[in-house]
Tab-separated table of C-alpha atoms in Angstrom:
chain	number	residue	atom	x	y	z
A	1	MET	CA	-5.471	82.849	-9.137
A	2	SER	CA	-8.731	82.224	-7.195
A	3	LEU	CA	-12.137	82.297	-8.776
A	4	CYS	CA	-12.825	85.435	-6.993
A	5	GLN	CA	-9.670	87.083	-8.428
A	6	GLN	CA	-10.438	85.795	-11.916
A	7	LEU	CA	-14.056	87.187	-11.846
A	8	LEU	CA	-12.934	90.576	-10.448
A	9	ARG	CA	-10.277	90.738	-13.178
A	10	LYS	CA	-12.918	90.424	-15.969
A	11	ASP	CA	-14.111	93.903	-15.126
A	12	SER	CA	-12.002	95.580	-17.774
A	13	LEU	CA	-11.980	98.995	-15.866
A	14	GLY	CA	-10.759	97.443	-12.717
A	15	SER	CA	-13.597	99.103	-11.007
A	16	MET	CA	-14.677	96.201	-8.719
A	17	SER	CA	-13.094	95.532	-5.341
A	18	ILE	CA	-13.824	93.672	-2.220
A	19	ARG	CA	-12.996	95.211	1.254
A	20	ALA	CA	-13.847	94.632	4.883
A	21	ALA	CA	-17.023	96.189	5.892
A	22	GLN	CA	-16.978	99.113	8.383
A	23	ALA	CA	-19.637	100.108	10.853
A	24	LYS	CA	-20.578	103.056	8.754
A	25	ASP	CA	-21.665	100.614	6.074
A	26	ALA	CA	-24.473	99.119	8.131
A	27	GLY	CA	-27.311	101.302	6.591
A	28	VAL	CA	-26.370	100.490	3.048
A	29	LEU	CA	-25.999	96.812	3.863
A	30	THR	CA	-29.444	96.755	5.435
A	31	LYS	CA	-30.827	98.492	2.374
A	32	ILE	CA	-29.309	95.872	-0.067
A	33	ALA	CA	-30.385	93.021	1.947
A	34	PHE	CA	-33.985	94.304	1.774
A	35	GLU	CA	-33.894	95.087	-1.828
A	36	SER	CA	-32.203	91.775	-2.740
A	37	LYS	CA	-34.792	89.697	-0.668
A	38	ALA	CA	-37.763	91.755	-2.132
A	39	HIS	CA	-36.586	91.022	-5.683
A	40	TRP	CA	-38.015	87.553	-5.416
A	41	GLY	CA	-41.523	88.872	-5.000
A	42	TYR	CA	-42.118	88.375	-1.345
A	43	SER	CA	-45.149	90.074	-0.062
A	44	PRO	CA	-44.856	93.293	2.231
A	45	GLU	CA	-46.011	91.085	5.191
A	46	PHE	CA	-43.435	88.516	4.574
A	47	MET	CA	-40.666	91.215	4.317
A	48	GLU	CA	-41.902	92.823	7.538
A	49	ALA	CA	-41.554	89.468	9.288
A	50	CYS	CA	-38.002	89.294	7.920
A	51	ARG	CA	-37.066	92.829	8.991
A	52	GLU	CA	-35.041	91.843	12.128
A	53	GLU	CA	-33.193	89.034	10.409
A	54	LEU	CA	-32.260	91.312	7.447
A	55	GLN	CA	-31.124	94.250	9.667
A	56	VAL	CA	-27.336	94.798	9.649
A	57	SER	CA	-26.207	96.698	12.753
A	58	GLN	CA	-22.962	98.556	13.431
A	59	ASP	CA	-22.564	96.274	16.503
A	60	LYS	CA	-22.908	93.091	14.404
A	61	ILE	CA	-20.141	94.311	11.982
A	62	ALA	CA	-17.938	95.099	14.880
A	63	ASP	CA	-18.610	91.694	16.640
A	64	GLY	CA	-15.551	89.526	16.339
A	65	ARG	CA	-17.608	86.436	15.540
A	66	PHE	CA	-18.513	87.935	12.177
A	67	HIS	CA	-16.615	88.834	9.121
A	68	PHE	CA	-18.373	91.194	6.738
A	69	PHE	CA	-17.052	92.129	3.381
A	70	VAL	CA	-18.612	94.386	0.707
A	71	LEU	CA	-18.034	94.359	-3.126
A	72	GLU	CA	-17.728	97.805	-4.614
A	73	LYS	CA	-18.080	98.854	-8.256
A	74	HIS	CA	-17.112	102.340	-9.065
A	75	ASN	CA	-16.884	103.101	-5.363
A	76	ARG	CA	-20.577	102.054	-4.806
A	77	VAL	CA	-21.308	99.002	-2.716
A	78	ILE	CA	-23.459	96.510	-4.746
A	79	GLY	CA	-23.178	93.388	-2.615
A	80	PHE	CA	-21.963	92.025	0.627
A	81	TYR	CA	-21.528	88.731	2.664
A	82	ALA	CA	-20.843	87.870	6.304
A	83	LEU	CA	-19.302	84.762	7.672
A	84	GLU	CA	-20.026	83.732	11.322
A	85	ARG	CA	-17.484	81.597	13.149
A	86	LEU	CA	-19.258	78.597	14.653
A	87	SER	CA	-16.058	76.859	15.549
A	88	GLU	CA	-12.552	76.815	14.366
A	89	GLU	CA	-13.225	74.548	11.428
A	90	GLU	CA	-16.886	75.348	10.693
A	91	TRP	CA	-18.175	78.822	9.727
A	92	GLU	CA	-21.668	79.894	8.379
A	93	LEU	CA	-22.413	82.116	5.435
A	94	GLU	CA	-24.692	84.355	7.547
A	95	ALA	CA	-25.562	86.674	4.738
A	96	LEU	CA	-25.013	87.133	1.032
A	97	PHE	CA	-26.920	89.861	-0.848
A	98	VAL	CA	-26.455	91.617	-4.154
A	99	THR	CA	-28.384	94.624	-5.351
A	100	PRO	CA	-31.125	93.482	-7.938
A	101	ASN	CA	-29.592	95.339	-10.875
A	102	SER	CA	-26.228	93.616	-10.259
A	103	MET	CA	-27.552	90.073	-10.195
A	104	SER	CA	-26.381	87.547	-12.832
A	105	GLN	CA	-23.229	89.520	-13.405
A	106	GLY	CA	-20.833	87.510	-11.372
A	107	VAL	CA	-21.026	89.572	-8.227
A	108	GLY	CA	-22.455	86.896	-6.000
A	109	ALA	CA	-19.984	84.356	-7.425
A	110	SER	CA	-17.158	86.878	-6.593
A	111	LEU	CA	-18.441	87.152	-3.010
A	112	VAL	CA	-18.735	83.523	-2.496
A	113	GLY	CA	-15.235	82.964	-4.032
A	114	HIS	CA	-13.792	85.487	-1.644
A	115	ALA	CA	-15.671	83.946	1.292
A	116	LYS	CA	-14.127	80.561	0.437
A	117	ASP	CA	-10.568	82.017	0.108
A	118	PHE	CA	-10.967	84.044	3.355
A	119	ALA	CA	-12.276	80.966	5.330
A	120	THR	CA	-9.678	78.721	3.915
A	121	SER	CA	-6.942	80.988	4.935
A	122	HIS	CA	-8.231	80.827	8.459
A	123	GLY	CA	-8.254	77.084	8.552
A	124	VAL	CA	-11.903	76.541	8.102
A	125	LYS	CA	-12.895	73.242	6.612
A	126	LYS	CA	-16.588	73.772	6.094
A	127	ILE	CA	-19.038	76.642	5.280
A	128	LEU	CA	-22.716	76.149	6.119
A	129	ILE	CA	-25.344	78.137	4.253
A	130	GLN	CA	-29.023	78.631	5.008
A	131	GLY	CA	-30.147	79.768	1.759
A	132	ASP	CA	-33.355	81.273	0.394
A	133	PRO	CA	-35.213	78.669	-1.809
A	134	ASN	CA	-34.785	81.044	-4.823
A	135	ALA	CA	-31.037	80.791	-4.469
A	136	THR	CA	-30.706	76.968	-4.573
A	137	GLY	CA	-29.324	76.879	-8.122
A	138	PHE	CA	-26.924	79.684	-7.406
A	139	TYR	CA	-25.453	77.838	-4.398
A	140	GLU	CA	-25.208	74.564	-6.206
A	141	ASN	CA	-23.319	76.386	-8.931
A	142	GLN	CA	-20.878	77.575	-6.183
A	143	MET	CA	-20.182	73.870	-5.284
A	144	ALA	CA	-22.513	73.860	-2.266
A	145	ARG	CA	-24.349	70.619	-1.530
A	146	GLN	CA	-27.814	70.539	0.044
A	147	VAL	CA	-27.527	68.653	3.364
A	148	GLY	CA	-30.942	69.279	4.925
A	149	LYS	CA	-33.333	71.947	5.949
A	150	ARG	CA	-33.492	74.547	8.802
A	151	GLN	CA	-36.536	76.396	10.205
A	152	SER	CA	-36.603	80.060	9.366
A	153	GLY	CA	-35.835	82.497	12.082
A	154	SER	CA	-38.284	84.868	10.812
A	155	VAL	CA	-41.410	82.889	9.572
A	156	PRO	CA	-42.608	80.083	11.796
A	157	GLY	CA	-43.286	76.843	9.886
A	158	ARG	CA	-41.054	77.917	6.981
A	159	PHE	CA	-38.111	75.554	6.282
A	160	LEU	CA	-35.128	76.788	4.282
A	161	PRO	CA	-32.538	74.715	2.434
A	162	LEU	CA	-29.308	74.067	4.249
A	163	PHE	CA	-26.102	73.693	2.123
A	164	GLU	CA	-22.540	73.072	2.966
A	165	ILE	CA	-19.272	73.837	1.124
A	166	VAL	CA	-16.392	71.643	1.966
A	167	LEU	CA	-13.157	73.505	1.672
A	168	ILE	CA	-10.127	71.539	0.496
A	169	LYS	CA	-6.707	72.604	1.193
A	170	LEU	CA	-4.125	71.974	-1.755
């Protein structure tokens, strides 16, 4: 049983599930991305600078280079992730966001576990992650290793930690 399945099984009501995102989810995913990012106390000016990067469009969900998944609890989306195919063996975790009131409850870990399982099932050997500095400890707990920094696509002069997860096939 995968880590993702183990964490989801801990919900005694069986009320959490992960499914592929649909175009109609774009609005709620954008809302979650903004709420999750704002949770870290960023200024309104900073959040405005990130608006385009945090926007999830129907077209992006439908784009074959991306794989969007949502985690629902009691039929309500409380988190999501997106993987972007960079090559056959290397994908990037393009987004991972959880509603603030669902943080520290295993939702993010469940999403990362699902992303690892999904990528591995597609022959991927490495997942790259450009993370928010506030998420460094979280990604390290998910077996990600910091391998460098990358300039923010939203804020000139801001550099973000770059992580990788090496997937091992058993």
